[in-house]
Structure formats: structure tokens, C-alpha cells
Coordinates of C-alpha atoms in Angstrom, one line a residue:
Chain Z
M1200 CA -40.8 47.0 -3.8
L1201 CA -41.0 50.6 -2.8
N1202 CA -44.1 52.1 -1.0
F1203 CA -46.4 54.5 -2.7
A1204 CA -44.5 57.6 -1.7
G1205 CA -41.3 56.1 -3.1
Q1206 CA -43.0 55.4 -6.4
L1207 CA -44.4 58.9 -6.5
I1208 CA -40.9 60.4 -5.9
N1209 CA -39.6 58.2 -8.7
L1210 CA -42.4 59.4 -11.0
F1211 CA -41.6 63.0 -10.2
A1212 CA -37.9 62.4 -10.8
A1213 CA -38.7 60.9 -14.2
M1214 CA -40.8 64.0 -14.9
L1215 CA -37.9 66.3 -14.0
L1216 CA -35.7 64.4 -16.5
L1217 CA -38.4 64.6 -19.1
I1218 CA -38.7 68.4 -18.6
S1219 CA -35.0 68.8 -18.8
F1220 CA -35.0 67.1 -22.2
A1221 CA -38.0 69.2 -23.2
M1222 CA -36.1 72.4 -22.3
L1223 CA -33.1 71.1 -24.3
S1224 CA -35.2 70.7 -27.4
Q1225 CA -37.3 73.8 -27.0
R1226 CA -36.8 76.6 -29.6
R1227 CA -39.0 79.3 -28.2
V1228 CA -37.9 81.5 -25.2
L1229 CA -41.5 81.8 -24.0
S1230 CA -42.1 78.0 -23.8
L1231 CA -38.7 77.7 -22.2
I1232 CA -39.7 79.9 -19.3
N1233 CA -42.9 78.0 -18.9
L1234 CA -41.0 74.7 -18.8
F1235 CA -38.7 76.2 -16.2
A1236 CA -41.7 77.1 -14.0
L1237 CA -43.1 73.6 -14.5
Q1238 CA -39.8 72.1 -13.5
G1239 CA -39.8 74.2 -10.3
L1240 CA -43.4 73.1 -9.6
V1241 CA -42.5 69.4 -10.0
L1242 CA -39.4 70.0 -7.8
A1243 CA -41.5 71.6 -5.1
V1244 CA -44.2 68.8 -5.1
S1245 CA -41.5 66.1 -5.0
T1246 CA -39.8 67.8 -2.1
T1247 CA -43.1 68.0 -0.3
V1248 CA -43.6 64.2 -0.8
V1249 CA -40.0 63.5 0.4
A1250 CA -40.7 65.8 3.5
Y1251 CA -43.9 63.9 4.2
S1252 CA -42.5 60.4 3.8
S1253 CA -39.3 61.0 5.8
N1254 CA -40.7 63.4 8.4
Q1255 CA -38.1 66.1 7.7
H1256 CA -40.0 69.3 8.6
H1257 CA -37.4 71.7 7.3
L1258 CA -38.0 70.2 3.8
Y1259 CA -41.5 71.8 3.8
Y1260 CA -39.8 75.2 4.1
S1261 CA -37.5 74.3 1.2
A1262 CA -40.5 73.2 -0.9
G1263 CA -42.3 76.5 -0.1
L1264 CA -39.2 78.5 -0.9
T1265 CA -38.9 76.6 -4.2
L1266 CA -42.5 77.2 -5.0
L1267 CA -42.2 80.9 -4.3
L1268 CA -38.9 81.6 -6.0
K1269 CA -38.8 79.2 -8.9
V1270 CA -42.4 78.9 -9.9
L1271 CA -43.6 82.5 -9.2
V1272 CA -40.9 85.1 -8.9
L1273 CA -38.2 84.0 -11.3
P1274 CA -40.5 83.1 -14.2
W1275 CA -42.3 86.4 -13.6
I1276 CA -39.0 88.3 -13.8
L1277 CA -38.0 86.4 -16.9
H1278 CA -41.4 87.1 -18.5
R1279 CA -41.0 90.8 -17.8
L1280 CA -37.4 90.7 -19.1
I1281 CA -38.3 89.2 -22.4
R1282 CA -41.2 91.5 -22.8
K1283 CA -39.0 94.5 -22.1
L1284 CA -36.2 93.2 -24.3
N1285 CA -38.7 92.3 -27.0
V1286 CA -37.1 88.9 -27.5
K1287 CA -40.0 86.4 -28.0
W1288 CA -38.2 85.2 -31.2
D1289 CA -37.2 81.6 -32.0
V1290 CA -34.1 80.4 -30.2
E1291 CA -31.6 79.1 -32.6
T1292 CA -29.5 76.2 -31.4
M1293 CA -25.9 75.5 -32.5
F1294 CA -26.3 71.8 -33.2
N1295 CA -29.5 70.3 -34.7
I1296 CA -31.9 69.0 -32.2
P1297 CA -31.7 65.3 -32.8
T1298 CA -27.9 65.4 -32.3
T1299 CA -28.3 67.4 -29.1
M1300 CA -30.8 64.8 -27.9
L1301 CA -28.4 62.0 -28.6
V1302 CA -25.6 63.7 -26.7
G1303 CA -28.2 64.2 -24.0
I1304 CA -28.8 60.4 -23.8
V1305 CA -25.1 59.8 -23.6
L1306 CA -24.9 62.3 -20.7
V1307 CA -27.8 60.5 -18.9
V1308 CA -26.1 57.2 -19.2
F1309 CA -22.9 58.8 -17.9
A1310 CA -24.7 60.4 -15.0
F1311 CA -26.5 57.2 -14.1
N1312 CA -23.3 55.2 -14.0
L1313 CA -21.6 57.9 -12.0
A1314 CA -24.4 58.0 -9.4
A1315 CA -24.8 54.2 -9.0
P1316 CA -22.0 53.7 -6.5
I1317 CA -22.9 56.9 -4.5
S1318 CA -26.5 56.0 -4.2
Q1319 CA -25.6 52.5 -3.0
M1320 CA -24.1 54.2 0.1
A1321 CA -27.0 56.6 0.7
G1322 CA -29.7 55.5 3.2
T1323 CA -32.5 57.8 2.1
I1324 CA -35.8 56.8 0.5
T1325 CA -34.9 58.8 -2.6
R1326 CA -31.4 57.3 -3.2
G1327 CA -32.3 56.0 -6.7
T1328 CA -33.1 59.5 -7.9
L1329 CA -29.5 60.8 -7.5
G1330 CA -28.7 59.7 -11.0
I1331 CA -31.6 61.6 -12.4
A1332 CA -30.6 64.7 -10.5
M1333 CA -27.0 64.5 -11.9
A1334 CA -28.4 63.9 -15.3
C1335 CA -30.6 67.1 -14.9
V1336 CA -27.5 69.1 -13.9
L1337 CA -25.5 67.8 -16.9
L1338 CA -28.4 68.4 -19.3
S1339 CA -28.7 72.0 -18.1
F1340 CA -24.9 72.3 -18.7
L1341 CA -25.5 71.0 -22.3
M1342 CA -28.3 73.5 -22.8
M1343 CA -26.0 76.4 -21.7
I1344 CA -23.4 75.2 -24.1
T1345 CA -25.6 74.7 -27.1
R1346 CA -27.5 78.0 -26.9
S1347 CA -26.0 81.2 -28.2
K1348 CA -28.5 83.6 -26.9
A1349 CA -28.2 85.1 -23.5
V1350 CA -31.7 84.4 -22.1
P1351 CA -31.8 80.7 -22.7
Q1352 CA -28.3 80.4 -21.2
V1353 CA -29.5 82.0 -18.0
I1354 CA -32.5 79.7 -18.0
G1355 CA -30.1 76.8 -18.3
F1356 CA -28.2 78.1 -15.4
L1357 CA -31.3 78.3 -13.3
A1358 CA -32.3 74.8 -14.3
M1359 CA -28.9 73.6 -13.2
E1360 CA -29.6 75.0 -9.8
N1361 CA -32.9 73.0 -9.8
G1362 CA -30.9 69.9 -10.5
L1363 CA -28.5 70.6 -7.7
F1364 CA -31.3 71.2 -5.3
F1365 CA -32.9 67.9 -6.3
A1366 CA -29.6 66.1 -5.8
A1367 CA -29.2 67.5 -2.3
T1368 CA -32.8 66.3 -1.5
S1369 CA -32.2 62.9 -2.8
T1370 CA -28.9 62.2 -1.1
S1371 CA -29.2 63.8 2.3
Y1372 CA -32.7 65.2 2.6
G1373 CA -31.6 68.7 1.6
M1374 CA -29.0 71.2 2.8
P1375 CA -29.1 73.1 6.1
M1376 CA -31.6 75.9 6.0
V1377 CA -29.0 78.7 6.1
V1378 CA -27.3 77.3 3.0
E1379 CA -30.5 76.9 1.2
L1380 CA -31.6 80.5 2.1
G1381 CA -28.2 81.7 0.9
I1382 CA -28.5 80.0 -2.4
A1383 CA -32.0 81.2 -2.9
L1384 CA -30.9 84.7 -2.3
D1385 CA -27.9 84.2 -4.6
V1386 CA -30.1 83.0 -7.4
L1387 CA -32.4 85.9 -7.0
I1388 CA -29.7 88.5 -6.9
G1389 CA -27.9 86.8 -9.8
M1390 CA -31.0 87.0 -11.8
F1391 CA -31.3 90.8 -11.2
I1392 CA -27.7 91.3 -12.1
L1393 CA -28.0 89.2 -15.3
G1394 CA -31.1 91.1 -16.2
I1395 CA -29.2 94.3 -16.0
F1396 CA -26.4 92.7 -18.1
F1397 CA -28.9 91.8 -20.8
F1398 CA -29.7 95.4 -21.3
Q1399 CA -26.1 96.3 -21.3
I1400 CA -25.3 93.6 -23.8
R1401 CA -28.1 94.7 -26.1
E1402 CA -27.1 98.3 -25.9
T1403 CA -23.5 97.5 -26.9
F1404 CA -24.1 94.9 -29.6
D1405 CA -27.8 95.5 -30.7
S1406 CA -28.4 91.8 -30.1
L1407 CA -28.5 89.3 -27.3
D1408 CA -26.4 86.8 -29.3
L1409 CA -23.3 86.0 -27.3
K1410 CA -21.3 85.2 -30.4
H1411 CA -20.7 89.0 -30.7
M1412 CA -18.8 88.9 -27.5
E1413 CA -16.1 86.9 -29.2
K1414 CA -15.1 90.1 -31.0
L1415 CA -14.0 91.5 -27.6
K1416 CA -10.7 89.5 -27.6
E1417 CA -7.6 91.0 -29.1
D1418 CA -6.0 89.4 -32.1
Chain O
M1053 CA -58.1 22.5 -28.9
N1054 CA -59.5 25.4 -27.0
S1055 CA -56.5 27.6 -27.7
L1056 CA -56.8 26.8 -31.4
L1057 CA -60.5 27.8 -31.3
L1058 CA -59.5 31.0 -29.5
Q1059 CA -56.9 31.8 -32.2
L1060 CA -59.5 31.3 -34.9
I1061 CA -62.0 33.5 -33.1
Q1062 CA -59.4 36.2 -32.7
D1063 CA -58.3 36.0 -36.4
A1064 CA -61.9 36.4 -37.5
L1065 CA -62.5 39.1 -35.0
V1066 CA -59.6 41.4 -35.9
V1067 CA -60.2 41.2 -39.6
L1068 CA -63.8 42.0 -39.2
I1069 CA -63.6 44.9 -36.7
A1070 CA -60.5 46.6 -38.2
P1071 CA -62.6 48.7 -40.7
L1072 CA -65.0 49.4 -37.8
L1073 CA -62.2 51.0 -35.8
L1074 CA -61.2 53.1 -38.7
G1075 CA -64.8 54.2 -39.2
W1076 CA -65.1 55.1 -35.6
V1077 CA -61.9 57.2 -35.7
N1078 CA -63.1 59.0 -38.8
Q1079 CA -66.5 59.5 -37.3
C1080 CA -65.0 61.0 -34.2
R1081 CA -62.9 63.3 -36.3
A1082 CA -66.0 64.4 -38.2
W1083 CA -67.8 65.2 -35.0
L1084 CA -64.8 67.1 -33.6
Q1085 CA -64.7 69.1 -36.9
N1086 CA -68.4 69.9 -36.6
R1087 CA -69.3 67.7 -39.5
S1088 CA -72.0 65.0 -39.4
G1089 CA -69.6 62.3 -40.9
A1090 CA -70.2 59.3 -43.1
G1091 CA -71.0 56.9 -40.3
V1092 CA -68.9 54.2 -38.7
L1093 CA -69.8 51.7 -41.4
Q1094 CA -68.3 53.7 -44.2
P1095 CA -65.0 51.8 -44.5
Y1096 CA -67.0 48.6 -45.1
R1097 CA -69.0 50.3 -47.9
N1098 CA -65.8 51.5 -49.4
L1099 CA -64.3 48.1 -49.3
I1100 CA -67.4 46.5 -50.9
K1101 CA -67.4 49.2 -53.6
L1102 CA -63.7 48.6 -54.4
F1103 CA -64.1 44.8 -54.5
H1104 CA -66.8 45.2 -57.2
K1105 CA -64.7 47.3 -59.5
D1106 CA -62.4 46.0 -62.2
A1107 CA -58.7 46.4 -61.5
V1108 CA -56.6 48.5 -63.7
L1109 CA -52.9 47.9 -63.9
A1110 CA -50.1 49.9 -65.5
N1111 CA -48.6 48.3 -68.6
N1112 CA -45.2 47.9 -67.0
A1113 CA -46.4 46.6 -63.7
S1114 CA -44.4 43.6 -62.6
P1115 CA -45.7 40.5 -60.6
L1116 CA -44.3 42.2 -57.5
F1117 CA -46.8 45.0 -58.0
R1118 CA -49.7 42.5 -58.2
A1119 CA -48.5 40.4 -55.3
T1120 CA -47.9 43.3 -52.9
P1121 CA -51.5 43.9 -51.8
Y1122 CA -51.8 40.2 -50.8
I1123 CA -48.5 40.2 -49.0
L1124 CA -49.4 43.4 -47.2
F1125 CA -52.8 42.1 -46.2
A1126 CA -51.5 38.8 -45.0
S1127 CA -48.7 40.2 -42.9
M1128 CA -51.0 42.8 -41.3
W1129 CA -53.5 40.1 -40.6
L1130 CA -50.8 38.0 -39.1
A1131 CA -49.5 40.9 -37.0
A1132 CA -53.0 41.7 -35.7
S1133 CA -53.8 38.1 -34.8
L1134 CA -50.4 37.7 -32.9
V1135 CA -51.3 40.3 -30.3
P1136 CA -53.2 38.9 -27.4
V1137 CA -56.4 41.0 -27.5
I1138 CA -59.1 39.0 -25.7
A1139 CA -57.2 36.0 -24.3
T1140 CA -53.6 35.2 -23.7
D1141 CA -53.9 31.6 -24.6
L1142 CA -53.0 31.8 -28.3
P1143 CA -50.9 29.2 -30.1
L1144 CA -49.6 31.8 -32.6
S1145 CA -48.5 34.2 -29.9
Q1146 CA -46.3 31.5 -28.4
A1147 CA -44.4 31.1 -31.7
V1148 CA -43.6 34.8 -32.3
D1149 CA -42.3 37.4 -30.0
V1150 CA -42.3 41.2 -30.2
I1151 CA -39.1 41.4 -32.3
A1152 CA -40.6 39.2 -34.9
L1153 CA -43.7 41.4 -34.8
V1154 CA -41.5 44.4 -35.7
G1155 CA -40.0 42.3 -38.4
I1156 CA -43.5 41.6 -39.9
F1157 CA -44.2 45.4 -40.0
A1158 CA -40.8 45.9 -41.7
L1159 CA -41.6 43.2 -44.3
A1160 CA -44.9 44.9 -45.2
R1161 CA -43.1 48.3 -45.4
V1162 CA -40.4 47.0 -47.7
F1163 CA -42.9 45.4 -50.1
I1164 CA -45.2 48.5 -50.3
S1165 CA -42.2 50.7 -50.9
L1166 CA -40.9 48.4 -53.7
A1167 CA -44.3 48.2 -55.3
A1168 CA -44.6 52.0 -55.1
M1169 CA -41.4 52.4 -57.1
D1170 CA -42.2 49.5 -59.4
V1171 CA -44.4 51.4 -61.9
G1172 CA -41.9 54.2 -62.0
T1173 CA -44.2 57.2 -61.4
S1174 CA -42.5 60.1 -59.5
F1175 CA -45.2 60.2 -56.9
G1176 CA -44.8 56.5 -56.0
T1177 CA -41.0 56.9 -55.7
M1178 CA -41.4 60.0 -53.6
G1179 CA -43.9 58.3 -51.3
A1180 CA -41.6 55.3 -50.9
R1181 CA -38.6 57.4 -50.0
R1182 CA -40.6 59.3 -47.4
E1183 CA -42.1 56.1 -46.0
M1184 CA -38.6 54.7 -45.6
L1185 CA -37.4 58.0 -44.0
V1186 CA -40.2 57.7 -41.4
G1187 CA -39.9 53.9 -41.1
F1188 CA -36.2 53.7 -40.3
L1189 CA -36.6 56.2 -37.6
A1190 CA -39.8 54.7 -36.2
E1191 CA -38.5 51.1 -36.0
P1192 CA -35.8 51.6 -33.4
A1193 CA -38.2 53.6 -31.3
L1194 CA -40.7 50.8 -31.5
L1195 CA -38.1 48.2 -30.6
M1196 CA -37.0 50.3 -27.6
V1197 CA -40.6 50.5 -26.4
F1198 CA -40.9 46.8 -26.6
F1199 CA -37.5 46.3 -24.8
T1200 CA -38.7 48.5 -21.9
A1201 CA -41.8 46.3 -21.5
A1202 CA -39.7 43.2 -21.9
T1203 CA -37.2 44.2 -19.2
I1204 CA -40.0 44.6 -16.8
S1205 CA -41.5 41.2 -17.5
H1206 CA -38.2 39.5 -18.4
S1207 CA -39.5 38.1 -21.6
T1208 CA -39.9 39.3 -25.2
S1209 CA -43.0 37.2 -25.7
L1210 CA -46.1 39.3 -25.8
V1211 CA -48.1 36.8 -23.9
T1212 CA -45.7 36.8 -21.0
I1213 CA -45.5 40.5 -21.0
V1214 CA -49.3 40.8 -20.9
E1215 CA -49.6 38.2 -18.2
T1216 CA -46.9 39.8 -16.0
L1217 CA -48.3 43.3 -16.3
A1218 CA -51.9 42.3 -15.9
H1219 CA -51.4 40.3 -12.7
K1220 CA -49.0 42.5 -10.8
Q1221 CA -50.4 44.7 -8.1
F1222 CA -50.8 48.3 -9.1
V1223 CA -47.4 49.9 -9.4
I1224 CA -46.5 53.2 -11.0
Y1225 CA -43.9 52.5 -13.7
P1226 CA -42.4 55.8 -14.8
S1227 CA -40.5 53.8 -17.5
L1228 CA -43.8 52.4 -18.9
A1229 CA -45.2 56.0 -19.0
F1230 CA -42.3 57.1 -21.1
A1231 CA -42.6 54.1 -23.3
A1232 CA -46.4 54.8 -23.7
I1233 CA -45.7 58.3 -25.0
A1234 CA -43.1 57.0 -27.3
F1235 CA -45.4 54.3 -28.6
V1236 CA -48.2 56.8 -29.3
M1237 CA -45.7 58.9 -31.4
V1238 CA -44.6 55.8 -33.3
M1239 CA -48.2 54.8 -33.8
L1240 CA -49.0 58.2 -35.3
A1241 CA -46.1 58.0 -37.7
E1242 CA -46.5 54.4 -38.7
N1243 CA -50.2 54.7 -39.4
A1244 CA -49.9 57.8 -41.5
R1245 CA -51.9 59.9 -38.9
I1246 CA -51.9 63.6 -38.7
P1247 CA -48.7 65.2 -37.3
V1248 CA -46.7 63.1 -39.7
D1249 CA -49.0 62.3 -42.6
N1250 CA -52.6 63.1 -43.3
P1251 CA -54.7 60.0 -44.2
A1252 CA -57.4 62.1 -45.9
T1253 CA -55.2 64.1 -48.2
H1254 CA -54.3 63.8 -51.8
L1255 CA -52.2 66.9 -51.8
E1256 CA -48.9 65.9 -53.5
L1257 CA -46.6 67.9 -51.3
T1258 CA -47.6 66.4 -48.1
M1259 CA -48.8 62.8 -48.7
I1260 CA -46.7 59.8 -47.8
H1261 CA -48.9 56.7 -47.6
E1262 CA -51.4 57.9 -50.2
A1263 CA -48.5 58.7 -52.6
M1264 CA -47.4 55.1 -52.6
I1265 CA -50.8 53.6 -53.4
L1266 CA -51.9 56.0 -56.1
E1267 CA -51.4 53.4 -58.8
Y1268 CA -53.6 50.8 -57.1
S1269 CA -57.3 50.3 -57.9
A1270 CA -60.2 48.0 -57.2
R1271 CA -59.5 44.9 -55.2
H1272 CA -55.8 45.7 -54.8
L1273 CA -56.6 49.0 -53.3
A1274 CA -59.3 47.4 -51.1
L1275 CA -56.8 45.0 -49.7
I1276 CA -54.3 47.8 -49.0
E1277 CA -57.0 49.9 -47.3
W1278 CA -58.0 46.9 -45.3
A1279 CA -54.4 46.2 -44.4
S1280 CA -54.0 49.8 -43.2
A1281 CA -57.1 49.3 -41.0
L1282 CA -55.6 46.1 -39.7
K1283 CA -52.3 47.8 -39.0
L1284 CA -54.1 50.5 -37.0
L1285 CA -56.0 47.9 -35.0
A1286 CA -52.7 46.0 -34.4
Y1287 CA -51.1 49.1 -33.0
F1288 CA -54.1 49.8 -30.8
T1289 CA -54.2 46.2 -29.5
I1290 CA -50.4 46.3 -28.8
A1291 CA -51.0 49.5 -26.9
C1292 CA -53.8 47.8 -24.9
A1293 CA -51.6 44.8 -24.3
L1294 CA -48.6 46.8 -23.1
F1295 CA -50.1 49.7 -21.2
M1296 CA -53.6 48.7 -20.1
P1297 CA -53.8 44.9 -20.1
W1298 CA -56.6 44.7 -17.6
G1299 CA -59.6 42.5 -18.3
I1300 CA -57.9 40.1 -20.7
A1301 CA -58.9 36.5 -20.3
E1302 CA -56.3 34.2 -18.8
V1303 CA -55.3 30.7 -19.9
G1304 CA -58.1 28.2 -19.7
N1305 CA -60.6 30.7 -18.5
L1306 CA -63.3 30.7 -21.1
A1307 CA -65.9 32.3 -18.8
A1308 CA -63.9 35.5 -18.8
L1309 CA -64.1 35.9 -22.6
P1310 CA -67.3 38.1 -22.7
V1311 CA -65.8 40.4 -20.2
A1312 CA -62.5 40.5 -22.1
L1313 CA -64.5 41.3 -25.3
L1314 CA -66.3 44.1 -23.6
A1315 CA -63.1 45.5 -22.2
L1316 CA -61.5 45.4 -25.6
F1317 CA -64.4 47.3 -27.2
I1318 CA -64.3 49.9 -24.4
K1319 CA -60.6 50.3 -24.8
L1320 CA -60.9 50.6 -28.6
L1321 CA -63.7 53.1 -28.3
L1322 CA -61.7 55.3 -25.9
G1323 CA -58.5 54.9 -27.9
G1324 CA -60.2 55.7 -31.2
A1325 CA -61.8 58.8 -29.7
G1326 CA -58.4 59.8 -28.2
L1327 CA -56.6 59.4 -31.5
A1328 CA -59.3 61.5 -33.2
L1329 CA -58.9 64.2 -30.6
L1330 CA -55.1 64.1 -30.9
E1331 CA -55.4 64.4 -34.7
T1332 CA -57.8 67.3 -34.4
V1333 CA -55.7 69.4 -32.0
T1334 CA -52.4 69.0 -33.7
A1335 CA -51.3 70.5 -37.0
K1336 CA -49.4 68.5 -39.7
M1337 CA -45.7 69.1 -39.4
R1338 CA -43.2 69.7 -42.2
I1339 CA -41.7 66.5 -43.6
F1340 CA -38.2 67.7 -42.4
R1341 CA -39.5 68.0 -38.9
V1342 CA -40.4 64.3 -38.9
P1343 CA -36.9 63.1 -38.0
E1344 CA -37.0 65.4 -35.0
F1345 CA -40.4 64.0 -34.0
M1346 CA -39.2 60.4 -34.3
G1347 CA -35.9 61.3 -32.6
T1348 CA -38.0 62.4 -29.7
A1349 CA -39.9 59.2 -29.7
F1350 CA -36.7 57.2 -29.7
L1351 CA -35.3 59.4 -26.9
L1352 CA -38.4 58.8 -24.7
A1353 CA -38.2 55.1 -25.3
V1354 CA -34.5 55.0 -24.4
L1355 CA -35.1 57.2 -21.3
G1356 CA -37.8 54.8 -20.2
M1357 CA -35.4 51.9 -20.4
L1358 CA -32.6 53.8 -18.6
I1359 CA -35.0 54.9 -15.9
H1360 CA -36.1 51.3 -15.5
F1361 CA -32.5 50.3 -14.8
L1362 CA -31.9 53.2 -12.5
L1363 CA -35.0 53.0 -10.4
G1364 CA -35.8 49.4 -10.8
S1365 CA -39.4 50.1 -11.5

């Protein structure tokens, strides 16, 4: 049986998976952003627990970075963006939600099976959670595929980064600090660029629905 | 001998306190809505009033229509007496496991739906169709919840599940947390509570359970109402057994019975207040959103089981 820290990490991993599913089924952009912030918070707390239980001090910095970037800065930028773009409307999904959920379950089973042999080899306290991390990545992929509006797709992209970060923590106690800083900066800059893109897309098509971009191809 | 006595005590207990639980939930709802409410004993008064009335039957009602209230009452009573509520030493519980319990609920559902369609009114048929829509989605979710608890304790017998969960040292089970959320959603749907159905409405567009029993009167209606109360109690006691089994009396430990009884009453008080709160803060959803709601319950239950296999906890 695992010790209390291990159980806590498992609980947070389960919560991450739950939030991924909640994001997959969420129709409103505003709630989507709040869920993304919540996911970041759970990620930061679980990283702190991992850092505490494994005595890996650099993980505290990662957790702090996650808290700063993914709970405060990125949601704030997203909130500002949707207010400026005036897109607090309902998100329409391409499939109906129960079907998406069922596909999500299949993805989770796939991810768990895929992760089983890898986590056998890992020696970390969090090895069991690799499957959940992979499932989060795949679910974020699914979210990007099933949404047709630009903002939810970007949130899916950011959630995928959350999943990758969690995977890194669970297999090898995180990445080197330089890599982590680089990724954090990348995500931030990417967010700025995508934000500018949103305005460009809306100016060109009068909508943020990416279906319009299909017209760009030549017949 | 002792176990037989315990079984009889439990049978009497569940059938007597079921209306009290319903009255408590209604009273809490009234308080939360700033009304004074009718008192916790109101369901008993309703039952007495209904039993004193003369039954009216439709001309074309078949024997099935007459028999259904009794079948419904008997199956719900059986279901409520199967769940270990105050002691785990029950002869009936040994005979029936959780899958059979789901089967008993299904039996009752089939009969009430058939009876609703029997007289041929459009409301009855509509109610039966909706009940089946909710039921066929709720049942797999309920089974999955049971399977999650069963994989933890390696048995589908409720008694074994309760004993395993009550005697282990405190462990956080993420899988059981998922199962608990799914179970609450199933409970709301199966007992015609607010996000899915409103137990206090007679508005034709929204009612499910009430639409099915519109043709019943007097003692038949009383039995059906009582059966609904028993069903609610059965779901509450299942929730207690699966997710908070502390305080239950073990095999051969009669001295623990008063404590177990007290624990049960506290659990039911808190659970009833919680249900009333949940019903007050949520709005009733459109009928076509119900499959989504039940799909989420199923998803949570499946996730609980998957996480149990992945994390081993």
C-alpha cells in the first residue's frame, strides 16, 4: 500500500483526468477557461506534493512556475481575449457530447494500456499516474479535434501542455529547469501570437469558426 | 436465530422509516425555500388518508394494472431489506448480491411502465417512455458503480463489500470518489429528483414518474408512494453501505446495534439534508439533456473502475 503522499498524488491525478473530461464536455468558453485554471491549480498542488515526498527541490520551482503561468497569467489573458473578442457564446461541438465522452473513455483505456509497460520500468513514487497523464494529453487532442471555434482549440492546446508536464513529473520527476523555462516561455509567447491571430481571423472572416478557413484552399 | 431476528428488525425498520425520510427531505426543501413546510410526518398522513379512500379503476384496466402496486411495493421492500443498514449479519443479504439488487429495481421499473401503458392514456404512455429512457441509461451506470466497489473488495455481495470497506484502515480511494459522484447522479435520476424529474410537479411537459401513476388512486396510489419512499431509502442505504459504512454492527455483535442505529439515523439526516440542498440549488434540465446527464454518470463510474485498475487503489 502506498503512503499518504502517494495516495494524495493518485487523488490529484484522478482529479486531473476528471477535469479533462469536464473540459471535453463543457459548452461555454468562460467555464472552459475556469476549468483550465483549475487544472493548472491541481497540477501545481500535485507537483508540490511530489516535490515534498521525493525531496526534489527543483520541482518546487516548477510548481511555482505552473501556478504563476497557468493559474494566473494565461487565464487572465484568455479572459481579456474573450472579453475583447466578445465571444462568451456557447461553444458548439462537432459530435454530440455523449459520443465524445465514449470516444474519451476508449482513449483513456488506450492510454492506460500504453502506459502500463512504461510505468513498470519507472522507479518514481508517481509511476502509476503516467497512464492518467497520457490520457489527459489524448483527451486534450480530442478536444482540439472536436471543437470548431478557435478559442477552445487553443485551450485544448494549453491543456495538452498541462498533460505533458504531468507526464514528465510522473516518470522522471520533471524536466531540467532550462527546458521547463523554455517551454513556459514558449507557451506564453504562443498565447500572445495566437491572441493576435484571433483578431486577424475575425477581421478576415467575421467569425472565429475555423470552418471558414477551409475556403482558403483552391479547388 | 439471531440473524433471523435482525433481518425481521431491519424489515420492519425500513418500511416504517421510509416515509419519515421522505418527510425529512421535503421538510428540508421547504426550509431552504423559506416555507414552513408540512412537517416530517406528512407522508404518513398522506398514506393514511389514501388508505381510507375508495379505489377507482379505469373500465379497461387489466389485472396487471391492479397487481402492479403490490409488486412494486414488494420489490422495493425486498430491495431495502437486502441492504445491510444496521448490521451485516443478514440472511437475505447472503442470498442476493448487488447484480440481483439492480435486477429487482429493473423488475419494478418494467411493471410500473407496463401498468402506465395499460389503461391507454397518453400521459401514462409518455411517462412510461420517459421512465424507460432514463432507466436504460441509469442502469449500466449503477452496475458500474457496484462493479467498482466490487473490484475493491473482490466480491459482489453487499455484505462482503461493506465488511471490507468498513474494516480497512483509512485509505483514499479516488475510484470510490468517482463512483460516489456517479451514484448520486443515478440516485437523482432513479428517484425522480430535481435535475431529472420534479417529484412535486403535475406539469405535463416535465413530469416522468407522476405521469405514470396518474391513473392510480387510494390504496394503490398509497402503495406506490410508499414504494417510492422505500426506493429512496434503499438508495440512501446503498450509498451509506458503499461510501460510508462506518458504525455498522458486525456479525454476532448485538451490543453494537444501538450505535449502528444512531449512526444510520445521523447518516440519513445528513444525506436527506444534502439531497434537499442539491435539489434546491439545481434547476430542472430539459428531458433531452437527461441522456447527457446519465452519460456523464456512466462515464464517471467507468473512469472510477479504470482508475482502480491503473492505480490499484
